[in-house]
Short mmCIF file of C-alpha atoms and ligand atoms in Angstrom, two decimals:
data_model
loop_
_atom_site.label_atom_id
_atom_site.label_comp_id
_atom_site.label_asym_id
_atom_site.label_seq_id
_atom_site.Cartn_x
_atom_site.Cartn_y
_atom_site.Cartn_z
CA MET A 51 52.24 -33.49 97.91
CA GLU A 52 54.90 -31.17 96.53
CA ILE A 53 54.15 -27.50 95.96
CA LEU A 54 56.13 -25.27 93.63
CA LYS A 55 56.83 -21.89 95.21
CA ILE A 56 56.85 -19.02 92.71
CA ALA A 57 58.26 -15.61 93.61
CA ILE A 58 56.83 -12.65 91.75
CA GLN A 59 57.23 -8.89 92.15
CA LYS A 60 54.97 -7.39 94.79
CA SER A 61 54.54 -4.06 93.05
CA GLY A 62 56.30 -2.53 90.10
CA ARG A 63 56.82 -2.85 86.37
CA LEU A 64 56.52 -6.66 86.32
CA SER A 65 53.92 -7.42 88.95
CA GLU A 66 50.67 -7.12 87.04
CA LYS A 67 51.87 -8.97 83.93
CA SER A 68 53.47 -11.74 86.02
CA LEU A 69 50.21 -12.41 87.83
CA GLU A 70 48.26 -12.22 84.58
CA LEU A 71 50.54 -14.81 82.98
CA ILE A 72 49.91 -17.23 85.84
CA LYS A 73 46.16 -16.63 85.81
CA GLU A 74 45.98 -17.09 82.04
CA ALA A 75 47.61 -20.48 82.59
CA GLY A 76 44.35 -21.42 84.33
CA ILE A 77 45.67 -21.12 87.87
CA SER A 78 43.27 -19.50 90.33
CA PHE A 79 43.63 -18.05 93.80
CA ASN A 80 40.84 -17.70 96.33
CA ASN A 81 42.32 -15.29 98.81
CA GLY A 82 43.04 -12.36 96.50
CA SER A 83 46.62 -11.55 95.68
CA ARG A 84 47.59 -8.93 98.21
CA ASN A 85 48.81 -11.34 100.86
CA LEU A 86 52.48 -12.14 101.05
CA VAL A 87 51.76 -15.78 100.25
CA SER A 88 48.91 -17.10 98.17
CA ARG A 89 48.11 -20.77 97.56
CA ALA A 90 46.46 -21.76 94.26
CA SER A 91 43.17 -23.60 94.54
CA ASN A 92 43.53 -25.78 91.42
CA PHE A 93 47.27 -26.28 90.81
CA PRO A 94 50.14 -27.21 93.16
CA VAL A 95 51.75 -23.79 93.31
CA GLU A 96 52.12 -21.04 95.87
CA LEU A 97 52.86 -17.41 95.03
CA LEU A 98 55.22 -15.30 97.11
CA PHE A 99 54.99 -11.54 96.55
CA LEU A 100 58.45 -10.03 97.03
CA ARG A 101 60.65 -7.09 96.06
CA ASP A 102 62.05 -7.87 92.61
CA ASP A 103 65.64 -7.19 93.67
CA ASP A 104 65.38 -9.93 96.32
CA ILE A 105 63.93 -12.62 94.04
CA PRO A 106 67.21 -14.11 92.67
CA GLN A 107 68.55 -14.48 96.22
CA TYR A 108 65.35 -16.11 97.50
CA VAL A 109 65.41 -18.57 94.61
CA THR A 110 69.07 -19.33 95.32
CA ASP A 111 68.25 -19.93 99.00
CA ASN A 112 65.24 -22.20 98.24
CA VAL A 113 62.77 -19.80 99.85
CA ALA A 114 61.15 -19.92 96.41
CA ASP A 115 61.73 -22.61 93.76
CA ILE A 116 61.23 -20.36 90.76
CA GLY A 117 60.69 -16.66 90.15
CA ILE A 118 59.63 -14.13 87.57
CA VAL A 119 62.01 -11.19 87.43
CA GLY A 120 63.76 -8.81 85.03
CA GLU A 121 66.84 -10.22 83.36
CA ASN A 122 68.60 -7.02 84.51
CA VAL A 123 68.12 -8.02 88.15
CA VAL A 124 69.38 -11.56 87.51
CA LEU A 125 72.52 -10.23 85.82
CA GLU A 126 73.19 -7.76 88.60
CA LYS A 127 72.76 -10.25 91.43
CA THR A 128 75.00 -12.98 89.97
CA CYS A 129 73.15 -15.68 91.93
CA LYS A 130 73.13 -19.40 91.21
CA VAL A 131 69.84 -19.47 89.33
CA LYS A 132 69.02 -20.76 85.89
CA ILE A 133 67.01 -18.74 83.34
CA VAL A 134 64.46 -21.30 82.14
CA GLU A 135 62.37 -19.09 79.87
CA LYS A 136 62.36 -15.57 78.48
CA LEU A 137 58.83 -14.28 78.91
CA GLY A 138 58.63 -11.52 76.31
CA PHE A 139 57.09 -8.81 78.49
CA ALA A 140 58.50 -5.87 80.49
CA LYS A 141 61.04 -5.28 77.77
CA CYS A 142 63.47 -2.46 78.49
CA LYS A 143 66.96 -1.21 77.78
CA MET A 144 69.75 -0.59 80.26
CA SER A 145 71.36 2.61 79.15
CA LEU A 146 73.79 5.36 79.97
CA ALA A 147 72.27 8.83 80.00
CA ILE A 148 73.59 12.34 80.51
CA PRO A 149 72.01 15.81 80.84
CA LYS A 150 70.34 16.88 77.61
CA SER A 151 72.29 20.13 77.49
CA ILE A 152 75.69 18.45 77.46
CA GLU A 153 77.33 17.36 74.24
CA PHE A 154 78.14 13.67 73.98
CA THR A 155 81.44 12.93 72.35
CA GLY A 156 81.39 9.11 72.36
CA SER A 157 81.93 6.57 75.12
CA GLU A 158 85.25 8.17 76.13
CA PHE A 159 83.06 11.00 77.42
CA PHE A 160 82.71 8.97 80.61
CA ASP A 161 86.46 8.81 81.26
CA GLY A 162 87.08 10.42 84.64
CA LYS A 163 83.34 11.04 85.14
CA LYS A 164 80.98 9.92 87.88
CA ILE A 165 78.04 7.64 86.99
CA ALA A 166 75.13 6.99 89.37
CA THR A 167 73.41 3.60 89.19
CA SER A 168 71.64 0.81 91.08
CA TYR A 169 73.38 -1.67 88.81
CA PRO A 170 77.10 -1.35 89.70
CA LYS A 171 78.07 -4.87 88.60
CA ILE A 172 76.59 -4.65 85.10
CA LEU A 173 78.01 -1.17 84.69
CA SER A 174 81.52 -2.00 85.86
CA LYS A 175 81.64 -4.98 83.52
CA TYR A 176 80.68 -2.71 80.63
CA LEU A 177 83.20 -0.05 81.58
CA LYS A 178 85.99 -2.60 81.91
CA LYS A 179 85.15 -4.17 78.56
CA ASN A 180 85.25 -0.79 76.85
CA ASN A 181 88.27 0.40 78.78
CA ILE A 182 86.47 3.40 80.26
CA LYS A 183 87.75 4.68 83.59
CA ALA A 184 84.71 6.15 85.29
CA GLU A 185 83.72 6.28 88.92
CA ILE A 186 80.59 4.34 89.87
CA HIS A 187 78.33 5.91 92.46
CA GLU A 188 75.91 3.28 93.74
CA ILE A 189 72.49 4.46 94.90
CA SER A 190 69.43 2.33 95.48
CA GLY A 191 66.71 4.49 93.92
CA SER A 192 65.82 7.75 92.16
CA VAL A 193 68.99 7.46 90.12
CA GLU A 194 67.60 9.86 87.52
CA ILE A 195 67.85 12.87 89.82
CA ALA A 196 71.58 12.41 90.50
CA PRO A 197 72.94 14.64 87.68
CA GLY A 198 70.47 17.41 88.47
CA ILE A 199 71.62 17.66 92.10
CA GLY A 200 75.29 17.46 91.19
CA LEU A 201 75.82 13.93 92.49
CA ALA A 202 77.00 12.51 89.16
CA ASP A 203 77.75 13.42 85.55
CA GLY A 204 75.56 10.69 84.13
CA ILE A 205 73.43 7.71 85.07
CA PHE A 206 73.13 4.07 84.14
CA ASP A 207 69.56 2.82 84.51
CA ILE A 208 66.57 1.09 82.98
CA VAL A 209 64.86 2.87 80.10
CA SER A 210 61.43 1.64 79.21
CA SER A 211 59.13 4.32 77.77
CA GLY A 212 61.87 6.92 78.18
CA SER A 213 59.62 9.29 80.09
CA THR A 214 61.75 9.23 83.25
CA LEU A 215 64.69 10.50 81.21
CA ILE A 216 62.64 13.21 79.53
CA SER A 217 61.14 14.54 82.73
CA ASN A 218 64.60 14.76 84.25
CA ARG A 219 66.14 16.50 81.21
CA LEU A 220 68.40 13.56 80.42
CA LYS A 221 69.22 11.90 77.10
CA GLU A 222 70.12 8.29 76.41
CA VAL A 223 73.61 8.08 74.92
CA GLU A 224 74.57 4.37 74.99
CA VAL A 225 72.44 1.23 75.20
CA VAL A 226 74.40 -1.32 77.22
CA LEU A 227 71.96 -4.21 77.06
CA ASN A 228 68.35 -5.23 76.52
CA SER A 229 66.30 -6.89 79.19
CA GLU A 230 62.87 -8.50 79.61
CA ALA A 231 61.02 -10.57 82.19
CA VAL A 232 62.46 -14.07 82.60
CA MET A 233 61.56 -17.13 84.60
CA ILE A 234 64.38 -18.28 86.84
CA ALA A 235 64.67 -21.54 88.75
CA ASN A 236 66.84 -23.03 91.42
CA PRO A 237 68.92 -25.58 89.50
CA GLN A 238 68.53 -28.10 92.34
CA ILE A 239 64.74 -28.44 92.57
CA ASN A 240 63.60 -32.04 93.01
CA GLU A 241 61.96 -34.18 90.35
CA ALA A 242 58.40 -33.64 91.63
CA LYS A 243 58.82 -29.86 91.53
CA LYS A 244 60.44 -30.08 88.14
CA GLN A 245 57.36 -31.85 86.83
CA ILE A 246 55.10 -29.09 88.13
CA LEU A 247 57.41 -26.53 86.51
CA ASP A 248 57.24 -28.36 83.17
CA LYS A 249 53.43 -28.37 83.33
CA LEU A 250 53.41 -24.68 84.14
CA LEU A 251 55.79 -23.88 81.28
CA PHE A 252 53.66 -25.90 78.88
CA ARG A 253 50.59 -23.88 79.87
CA ILE A 254 52.42 -20.55 79.74
CA ASN A 255 53.75 -21.32 76.28
CA SER A 256 50.29 -22.32 75.05
CA VAL A 257 48.96 -18.96 76.16
CA ARG A 258 51.88 -17.06 74.66
CA THR A 259 51.59 -18.88 71.30
CA ALA A 260 47.86 -18.18 71.31
CA ASN A 261 48.40 -14.49 71.99
CA LYS A 262 50.72 -14.26 69.02
CA ASN A 263 48.20 -15.91 66.68
CA LYS A 264 44.76 -15.10 65.34
CA TYR A 265 41.96 -17.23 64.02
CA ILE A 266 40.93 -15.98 60.59
CA LEU A 267 37.66 -16.65 58.73
CA LEU A 268 36.85 -15.41 55.29
CA ASN A 269 34.62 -16.03 52.29
CA ALA A 270 36.50 -16.96 49.14
CA PRO A 271 35.37 -17.26 45.53
CA ASN A 272 36.02 -20.91 44.53
CA LYS A 273 37.99 -19.89 41.46
CA ASN A 274 40.69 -18.35 43.71
CA LEU A 275 40.46 -20.89 46.53
CA GLU A 276 43.80 -22.50 45.79
CA ALA A 277 45.63 -19.16 45.67
CA ILE A 278 44.00 -18.04 48.92
CA ILE A 279 44.97 -21.29 50.67
CA ASN A 280 48.56 -20.69 49.60
CA VAL A 281 48.49 -17.29 51.25
CA ILE A 282 47.11 -18.56 54.60
CA PRO A 283 48.46 -22.08 55.09
CA GLY A 284 47.37 -22.42 58.76
CA MET A 285 48.64 -24.86 61.38
CA LYS A 286 48.24 -27.94 59.23
CA SER A 287 46.02 -26.79 56.41
CA PRO A 288 42.94 -24.55 56.38
CA THR A 289 39.38 -25.77 56.88
CA ILE A 290 37.22 -25.23 53.78
CA MET A 291 33.42 -25.31 53.92
CA PRO A 292 31.01 -24.59 51.09
CA LEU A 293 28.78 -21.55 51.47
CA ALA A 294 25.07 -21.78 50.70
CA GLU A 295 25.76 -19.45 47.81
CA GLU A 296 27.06 -21.36 44.79
CA GLY A 297 30.73 -20.77 43.87
CA TRP A 298 31.83 -19.55 47.32
CA SER A 299 33.57 -21.21 50.27
CA SER A 300 34.30 -20.30 53.85
CA VAL A 301 38.00 -20.62 54.76
CA HIS A 302 39.17 -20.95 58.39
CA SER A 303 42.82 -20.75 59.34
CA VAL A 304 45.36 -19.58 61.93
CA LEU A 305 47.80 -16.76 61.30
CA SER A 306 50.35 -14.89 63.33
CA GLU A 307 49.42 -11.28 63.94
CA LYS A 308 52.48 -10.19 61.97
CA GLU A 309 51.62 -12.40 58.96
CA PHE A 310 48.11 -11.06 58.97
CA TRP A 311 49.17 -7.52 58.09
CA GLU A 312 51.46 -8.90 55.40
CA VAL A 313 48.79 -10.95 53.63
CA ILE A 314 45.67 -8.84 54.02
CA ASP A 315 46.14 -6.95 50.72
CA GLN A 316 46.81 -10.17 48.84
CA LEU A 317 43.62 -11.69 50.23
CA LYS A 318 41.56 -8.72 49.15
CA GLU A 319 43.08 -8.83 45.67
CA LEU A 320 42.12 -12.49 45.43
CA GLY A 321 38.52 -11.55 46.10
CA ALA A 322 38.26 -12.61 49.75
CA GLN A 323 35.29 -11.04 51.52
CA GLY A 324 33.91 -10.85 55.04
CA ILE A 325 37.31 -11.31 56.65
CA LEU A 326 37.03 -11.90 60.42
CA VAL A 327 40.02 -12.03 62.75
CA ILE A 328 39.39 -13.56 66.17
CA PRO A 329 41.69 -13.87 69.22
CA ILE A 330 42.75 -17.35 70.32
CA GLU A 331 42.78 -18.14 74.02
CA LYS A 332 45.03 -21.22 74.17
CA MET A 333 46.98 -22.92 71.44
CA ILE A 334 48.71 -26.32 71.58
CA VAL A 335 51.00 -26.85 68.62
C1 PRP B 435 62.95 1.84 86.22
C2 PRP B 435 63.99 2.94 86.27
C3 PRP B 435 63.26 4.20 85.93
C4 PRP B 435 62.07 3.73 85.15
C5 PRP B 435 62.25 3.95 83.66
O1 PRP B 435 62.50 1.46 87.48
O2 PRP B 435 64.62 3.01 87.52
O3 PRP B 435 62.84 4.86 87.08
O4 PRP B 435 61.91 2.33 85.39
O5 PRP B 435 61.06 3.73 82.97
P1 PRP B 435 60.55 4.73 81.81
O6 PRP B 435 61.64 4.80 80.77
O7 PRP B 435 59.31 4.07 81.28
O8 PRP B 435 60.27 6.05 82.43
P2 PRP B 435 61.82 0.02 87.79
O9 PRP B 435 60.42 -0.02 87.27
O10 PRP B 435 62.69 -1.09 87.35
O11 PRP B 435 61.68 0.03 89.36
P3 PRP B 435 62.66 -0.54 90.50
O12 PRP B 435 64.05 -0.16 90.08
O13 PRP B 435 62.15 0.13 91.72
O14 PRP B 435 62.46 -2.03 90.53
ZN1 ZN B 436 63.39 -3.08 92.00
#
């Protein structure tokens, strides 16, 4: 029987969320997750824990069939992999930053300057496009200390919370692109593996849709029932049940988290009471 091999980051910004996503899809592992390879007990997949920077290459070389990695890494590695799904977590920016004390005059500031980065390909593409003639100094880690030790005038790196910049007295001056975790696949995986991938994607999307939505229950005075239903239309239409108390109904529906904050005041104005909002575990639409 075919097994789909999934590469995920061993330790770093993506690792915990990647594993969580797979576990929420109902896939379990017996032997913990700290081994290099871990076989699922109830789904035909195997996890490989690798350095994120190596994942696009391993997927290209068929060591893994698919992988979860930052879009930034995929763009930098220019491997023959296909992005099959954006996963919506580990969002970050890829930005140019310079010492806080130095005045930024616009992107021509970088003309004739030295920029330290672990992402030379993405950076050189950006510089070329904007006709900036800067020197790229490639280093593999701790890029943020380069200006402080006189190695470069600025840096090009990932900015997530921004705390790395702050603690190194740097300021973000240009956002070059936005990145998030993506699922990549070898474009040549066979039909059997493709079917496993489709099943996995279906499960992942059910979990993600569920996380974005809430189950809402409330008590509504019958005279405003119609107006309340219009405010919370639900997946198909809301469930209405009479309350023991005359003139009142219980309304059950599904709302996105975002919609909820938009409609809550309206619901209260329409006399809704006892509003409960409950998380949904899985959602098939
Ligand atoms: C990035 C980057 C910074 C940090 C920025 O590293 O190199 O060090 O995250 O995050 P912050 O804005 O929240 O402080 P990453 O996690 O991608 O590690 P890696 O380059 O070793 O894979
Ligand atoms: Zn890395």
